Amino acid sequence: VTLVETLPKGLDLVQLKGEPPPTGNAPTYTWKIGDLPAGATRVIRYQVLAESEGEHTITGEARSGTLRREATTTIKVGEPGMKVTVAGPEKAEALKAVTYRIVVSNPGSVPLGSVRLETDLPAQVAFEGATGGGSLRGKSVSWSLGNIAPGSSREVTLSVRA
């Protein structure tokens, strides 16, 4: 039995997990499996690196003598993205609290997982409060924002006093 895998443009073979190395060069790789008893299964595991966003179809063909079976699988590759904006006054009056609006957005095409936002306060600035579950530890304020879907955002505020 021989397995022939053809990778589409945009996917590169980067790592084999405990498998014998294939012969051939991109985009087609061949593994010589050898004899396979009736009812038996052999799995070849490998990793690919996606160079571009979009749908990529991998084609595999098992060959034994004149017998051939083909299978395909499609991988959807997305582009991650994160944008952080801060809005608030550039100047503040002494001993007067000011509030800053912080927005973390996902302009990408895949979800962002377990997003954490953190900011350090200057020594001369006192923490007054935060929305969205923000908490102070030392001079650092942090938020656990969770997952952010593509096209979505999370907004928090931070109030401080100089």
Coordinates of C-alpha atoms in Angstrom, one line a residue:
V1 CA 0.0 0.0 0.0
T2 CA 1.2 3.5 -0.9
L3 CA -0.3 6.8 0.2
V4 CA 0.0 9.8 -2.0
E5 CA -1.0 13.2 -0.5
T6 CA -1.2 16.4 -2.6
L7 CA -1.2 19.7 -0.8
P8 CA -2.7 22.8 -2.4
K9 CA -0.8 26.0 -2.9
G10 CA -0.7 27.9 0.4
L11 CA -0.1 24.8 2.6
D12 CA 3.4 23.4 3.3
L13 CA 4.4 20.2 5.1
V14 CA 6.3 21.3 8.2
Q15 CA 6.4 18.4 10.6
L16 CA 5.8 14.7 10.8
K17 CA 4.7 13.2 14.1
G18 CA 6.5 10.0 14.6
E19 CA 6.1 9.0 10.9
P20 CA 8.6 7.8 8.4
P21 CA 9.6 10.6 6.1
P22 CA 7.8 10.7 2.8
T23 CA 9.4 10.7 -0.6
G24 CA 8.7 13.4 -3.2
N25 CA 8.6 17.2 -3.0
A26 CA 6.0 19.8 -2.6
P27 CA 3.1 19.6 -3.4
T28 CA 3.0 15.8 -3.6
Y29 CA 4.3 13.5 -0.9
T30 CA 4.4 9.6 -1.0
W31 CA 4.5 7.2 2.0
K32 CA 5.2 3.5 1.4
I33 CA 3.0 1.8 3.9
G34 CA 3.7 -1.8 3.0
D35 CA 1.4 -4.7 3.5
L36 CA -1.9 -3.9 5.3
P37 CA -3.9 -6.9 6.5
A38 CA -7.6 -7.1 5.6
G39 CA -9.7 -4.8 7.9
A40 CA -6.6 -3.0 9.2
T41 CA -6.1 0.7 9.2
R42 CA -2.9 2.8 9.2
V43 CA -2.9 6.5 10.0
I44 CA -0.2 8.9 8.8
R45 CA -0.1 12.1 10.9
Y46 CA 1.5 15.3 9.7
Q47 CA 1.3 19.0 10.2
V48 CA 1.0 21.8 7.6
L49 CA 1.7 25.5 7.7
A50 CA -0.9 27.7 6.1
E51 CA 0.6 30.6 4.2
S52 CA -2.6 32.1 3.1
E53 CA -6.2 32.6 4.3
G54 CA -9.1 30.7 2.6
E55 CA -10.2 27.2 1.9
H56 CA -7.5 24.6 1.1
T57 CA -8.3 21.1 -0.1
I58 CA -5.9 18.3 0.5
T59 CA -6.2 15.2 -1.7
G60 CA -5.1 11.8 -0.6
E61 CA -4.9 8.6 -2.6
A62 CA -4.3 5.1 -1.3
R63 CA -2.9 2.7 -3.9
S64 CA -2.4 -1.1 -3.9
G65 CA -1.7 -2.8 -7.2
T66 CA -4.5 -1.7 -9.5
L67 CA -6.8 -0.7 -6.6
R68 CA -7.0 3.1 -5.9
R69 CA -9.2 5.1 -3.4
E70 CA -9.2 8.8 -3.2
A71 CA -10.3 11.1 -0.4
T72 CA -10.3 14.9 0.2
T73 CA -10.5 17.2 3.1
T74 CA -10.9 20.9 3.2
I75 CA -9.3 23.1 5.8
K76 CA -10.6 26.7 6.3
V77 CA -7.8 29.0 7.3
G78 CA -8.6 32.3 8.9
E79 CA -6.5 35.4 9.6
P80 CA -6.3 36.5 13.3
G81 CA -6.5 40.1 14.1
M82 CA -6.6 42.4 17.2
K83 CA -7.0 46.1 17.5
V84 CA -7.0 48.2 20.7
T85 CA -8.1 51.8 20.9
V86 CA -8.1 54.1 23.9
A87 CA -10.2 57.3 24.1
G88 CA -10.1 59.8 26.9
P89 CA -8.7 63.2 27.9
E90 CA -5.1 64.0 27.1
K91 CA -4.9 66.3 30.1
A92 CA -6.6 66.2 33.6
E93 CA -7.0 68.5 36.5
A94 CA -5.1 67.5 39.7
L95 CA -7.1 65.4 42.1
K96 CA -10.0 65.1 39.6
A97 CA -11.0 61.6 38.2
V98 CA -10.9 61.0 34.5
T99 CA -12.3 58.0 32.6
Y100 CA -10.7 56.3 29.6
R101 CA -12.7 54.1 27.2
I102 CA -10.7 51.0 26.0
V103 CA -12.1 48.9 23.1
V104 CA -10.5 45.6 22.0
S105 CA -11.8 44.5 18.6
N106 CA -11.3 41.6 16.3
P107 CA -11.0 42.7 12.7
G108 CA -9.8 39.2 11.7
S109 CA -11.7 36.2 10.3
V110 CA -11.1 33.8 13.3
P111 CA -12.2 34.1 16.9
L112 CA -9.7 35.4 19.5
G113 CA -9.6 33.1 22.5
S114 CA -9.1 34.0 26.2
V115 CA -8.3 37.6 25.6
R116 CA -6.6 39.4 28.5
L117 CA -6.1 43.2 28.6
E118 CA -3.6 44.7 31.0
T119 CA -2.3 48.2 31.6
D120 CA 0.2 49.6 34.1
L121 CA -0.6 52.8 35.9
P122 CA 2.1 55.5 36.3
A123 CA 3.3 56.0 39.9
Q124 CA 1.6 59.4 40.2
V125 CA -1.8 58.0 39.1
A126 CA -4.4 56.5 41.5
F127 CA -6.9 53.8 40.5
E128 CA -10.5 54.9 40.9
G129 CA -12.4 52.1 39.2
A130 CA -12.9 49.9 36.2
T131 CA -15.9 48.4 34.4
G132 CA -16.0 45.0 32.7
G133 CA -14.5 43.1 35.6
G134 CA -11.2 45.1 35.7
S135 CA -9.2 44.6 38.8
L136 CA -6.2 46.3 40.3
R137 CA -3.1 44.4 41.5
G138 CA -0.3 46.6 42.6
K139 CA -0.1 49.3 39.9
S140 CA -1.5 47.0 37.2
V141 CA -5.2 46.9 36.0
S142 CA -6.3 43.8 34.2
W143 CA -9.4 42.4 32.5
S144 CA -10.3 38.9 31.3
L145 CA -12.3 39.6 28.2
G146 CA -12.9 36.0 27.1
N147 CA -13.4 35.1 23.5
I148 CA -14.0 37.8 20.8
A149 CA -15.7 36.7 17.6
P150 CA -14.6 38.1 14.2
G151 CA -16.1 41.5 13.7
S152 CA -16.9 41.9 17.4
S153 CA -15.4 43.9 20.2
R154 CA -15.3 44.3 24.0
E155 CA -15.4 47.7 25.7
V156 CA -14.2 48.6 29.2
T157 CA -13.5 51.8 31.1
L158 CA -10.8 52.8 33.4
S159 CA -11.1 55.7 35.9
V160 CA -8.0 57.2 37.4
R161 CA -7.0 60.3 39.4
A162 CA -3.8 62.3 39.2

